[in-house]
Amino acid sequence: MPTTPAAFPLDGFDRSLQGLVERVPHTRGAVLLSSDGLAKSWFGLDEDAADRLAALASGLSGLADGAARLLQPNAAEELSLNVVVIDLGAVALLVCAGVEGSRLLVTADREADHGEVGYEMAKLAGSLHDQASAAPATALAADGEFEDTPETD
């Protein structure tokens, strides 16, 4: 299983998650979790809920990966998780792939358009991927923008 490079930590993306939750109607909260299922950044949830949802998202993505391998046995080695949606009636959980095995989970109300939420999640995940490949030594500035960080010896 891939791991998140140390040069691209997943901590500090609370503002990006806040932007997603505030921009997309009827979303409640979001969690960015590492490839090992640990909550690294979150918005709209307390720490305990973020940790529990991160573990849940990790399990859901593992099940989805297993289902993809079972249903597509001749597919390429690297299958890509698009979006897993669990619709619980009053609330939905959506999980998509992030950077280097990380995952993004969003909780949404019944009224949320799952397609729109999934699209916005994919955009955010893509921007994280672009940022990781374009500038591996980056940090999130106070204004939510990325800035280069000096390398240390």
Short mmCIF file of C-alpha atoms in Angstrom, two decimals:
data_model
loop_
_atom_site.label_atom_id
_atom_site.label_comp_id
_atom_site.label_asym_id
_atom_site.label_seq_id
_atom_site.Cartn_x
_atom_site.Cartn_y
_atom_site.Cartn_z
CA MET A 1 0.00 0.00 0.00
CA PRO A 2 1.44 3.43 -0.89
CA THR A 3 2.30 5.82 1.89
CA THR A 4 2.08 9.58 1.99
CA PRO A 5 5.52 11.12 1.48
CA ALA A 6 6.93 12.97 4.48
CA ALA A 7 7.64 15.95 2.20
CA PHE A 8 3.89 16.31 1.61
CA PRO A 9 2.19 16.17 5.01
CA LEU A 10 -1.59 16.00 5.07
CA ASP A 11 -1.90 18.16 8.17
CA GLY A 12 -2.99 21.75 7.76
CA PHE A 13 -5.65 21.39 5.08
CA ASP A 14 -8.47 22.44 7.38
CA ARG A 15 -9.07 25.61 5.35
CA SER A 16 -9.31 23.68 2.09
CA LEU A 17 -11.83 21.35 3.70
CA GLN A 18 -13.70 24.35 5.13
CA GLY A 19 -13.88 25.84 1.63
CA LEU A 20 -15.36 22.62 0.26
CA VAL A 21 -17.98 22.36 3.03
CA GLU A 22 -18.95 26.03 2.77
CA ARG A 23 -19.06 26.03 -1.05
CA VAL A 24 -21.07 22.84 -1.63
CA PRO A 25 -24.70 23.03 -0.48
CA HIS A 26 -25.88 20.63 2.22
CA THR A 27 -22.46 19.29 3.19
CA ARG A 28 -21.76 18.95 6.91
CA GLY A 29 -18.11 18.09 7.38
CA ALA A 30 -14.97 16.73 5.74
CA VAL A 31 -11.95 14.67 6.77
CA LEU A 32 -8.65 14.17 4.96
CA LEU A 33 -7.06 10.93 6.10
CA SER A 34 -3.69 9.35 5.53
CA SER A 35 -3.13 6.06 3.71
CA ASP A 36 -3.07 4.32 7.09
CA GLY A 37 -6.51 5.68 8.04
CA LEU A 38 -5.53 8.48 10.44
CA ALA A 39 -7.45 11.76 10.38
CA LYS A 40 -4.98 14.48 9.39
CA SER A 41 -7.23 17.48 8.74
CA TRP A 42 -10.94 18.02 9.24
CA PHE A 43 -13.64 20.64 9.27
CA GLY A 44 -17.17 20.64 10.69
CA LEU A 45 -16.49 17.74 13.06
CA ASP A 46 -14.89 17.32 16.45
CA GLU A 47 -11.65 15.36 16.71
CA ASP A 48 -13.31 12.19 17.99
CA ALA A 49 -15.83 12.15 15.12
CA ALA A 50 -13.05 12.87 12.61
CA ASP A 51 -11.01 9.95 13.95
CA ARG A 52 -13.97 7.57 13.82
CA LEU A 53 -15.00 8.67 10.34
CA ALA A 54 -11.40 8.34 9.14
CA ALA A 55 -11.35 4.72 10.30
CA LEU A 56 -14.71 4.15 8.62
CA ALA A 57 -13.51 5.76 5.37
CA SER A 58 -10.40 3.59 5.40
CA GLY A 59 -12.53 0.46 5.75
CA LEU A 60 -14.99 1.56 3.07
CA SER A 61 -12.22 2.31 0.59
CA GLY A 62 -10.64 -1.06 1.34
CA LEU A 63 -13.96 -2.79 0.63
CA ALA A 64 -14.38 -0.78 -2.57
CA ASP A 65 -10.85 -1.68 -3.69
CA GLY A 66 -11.58 -5.36 -3.00
CA ALA A 67 -14.85 -5.19 -4.93
CA ALA A 68 -13.10 -3.54 -7.88
CA ARG A 69 -10.46 -6.27 -7.96
CA LEU A 70 -13.15 -8.96 -7.77
CA LEU A 71 -15.34 -7.41 -10.46
CA GLN A 72 -12.46 -6.32 -12.71
CA PRO A 73 -9.86 -9.09 -12.37
CA ASN A 74 -8.12 -8.21 -15.64
CA ALA A 75 -7.88 -4.48 -14.88
CA ALA A 76 -4.54 -2.77 -14.45
CA GLU A 77 -2.72 -3.30 -11.16
CA GLU A 78 -3.52 0.22 -9.99
CA LEU A 79 -7.29 0.57 -9.76
CA SER A 80 -8.51 4.04 -8.98
CA LEU A 81 -11.18 4.65 -6.36
CA ASN A 82 -13.65 7.15 -7.78
CA VAL A 83 -16.27 7.84 -5.14
CA VAL A 84 -17.94 5.52 -2.65
CA VAL A 85 -21.36 6.77 -1.54
CA ILE A 86 -23.18 5.41 1.51
CA ASP A 87 -26.68 6.89 1.59
CA LEU A 88 -28.12 6.50 5.09
CA GLY A 89 -31.33 8.42 4.42
CA ALA A 90 -30.85 11.56 6.51
CA VAL A 91 -27.11 11.71 5.86
CA ALA A 92 -24.66 10.40 3.28
CA LEU A 93 -20.97 9.56 3.49
CA LEU A 94 -18.84 10.04 0.39
CA VAL A 95 -15.23 8.83 0.14
CA CYS A 96 -12.74 9.42 -2.68
CA ALA A 97 -9.04 8.87 -3.28
CA GLY A 98 -6.55 11.61 -2.48
CA VAL A 99 -2.76 11.91 -2.69
CA GLU A 100 -0.57 8.78 -2.45
CA GLY A 101 -3.19 6.54 -0.88
CA SER A 102 -4.86 9.20 1.24
CA ARG A 103 -8.65 9.50 1.26
CA LEU A 104 -11.14 12.32 1.51
CA LEU A 105 -14.47 11.80 3.31
CA VAL A 106 -17.40 14.23 3.21
CA THR A 107 -20.65 14.00 5.18
CA ALA A 108 -23.74 15.52 3.58
CA ASP A 109 -27.43 16.01 4.30
CA ARG A 110 -30.18 14.15 2.45
CA GLU A 111 -30.71 17.14 0.16
CA ALA A 112 -27.13 17.15 -1.13
CA ASP A 113 -26.52 16.36 -4.78
CA HIS A 114 -24.12 13.40 -4.55
CA GLY A 115 -22.83 14.08 -8.04
CA GLU A 116 -21.92 17.67 -7.16
CA VAL A 117 -20.35 16.65 -3.86
CA GLY A 118 -18.32 13.91 -5.59
CA TYR A 119 -17.22 16.32 -8.31
CA GLU A 120 -16.04 18.91 -5.77
CA MET A 121 -14.25 16.20 -3.78
CA ALA A 122 -12.46 15.00 -6.92
CA LYS A 123 -11.44 18.60 -7.70
CA LEU A 124 -10.00 19.04 -4.21
CA ALA A 125 -8.25 15.66 -4.33
CA GLY A 126 -6.84 16.57 -7.75
CA SER A 127 -5.52 19.88 -6.46
CA LEU A 128 -3.80 18.03 -3.62
CA HIS A 129 -2.26 15.62 -6.14
CA ASP A 130 -1.16 18.49 -8.40
CA GLN A 131 0.38 20.26 -5.44
CA ALA A 132 2.24 17.13 -4.34
CA SER A 133 3.72 16.48 -7.78
CA ALA A 134 4.47 20.13 -8.62
CA ALA A 135 6.19 21.14 -5.40
CA PRO A 136 6.93 18.32 -2.96
CA ALA A 137 8.17 20.70 -0.25
CA THR A 138 5.14 22.92 0.32
CA ALA A 139 3.22 24.24 3.26
CA LEU A 140 -0.18 25.77 3.71
CA ALA A 141 0.08 29.46 4.53
CA ALA A 142 -2.25 31.19 6.96
CA ASP A 143 -4.43 32.42 4.08
CA GLY A 144 -5.00 28.87 2.80
CA GLU A 145 -2.64 29.23 -0.15
CA PHE A 146 0.37 27.02 -0.68
CA GLU A 147 3.84 28.45 -0.29
CA ASP A 148 7.28 26.97 -0.78
CA THR A 149 9.10 26.02 2.39
CA PRO A 150 12.85 26.25 2.72
CA GLU A 151 14.71 22.96 2.67
CA THR A 152 16.73 22.10 5.75
CA ASP A 153 19.91 20.04 5.85
#
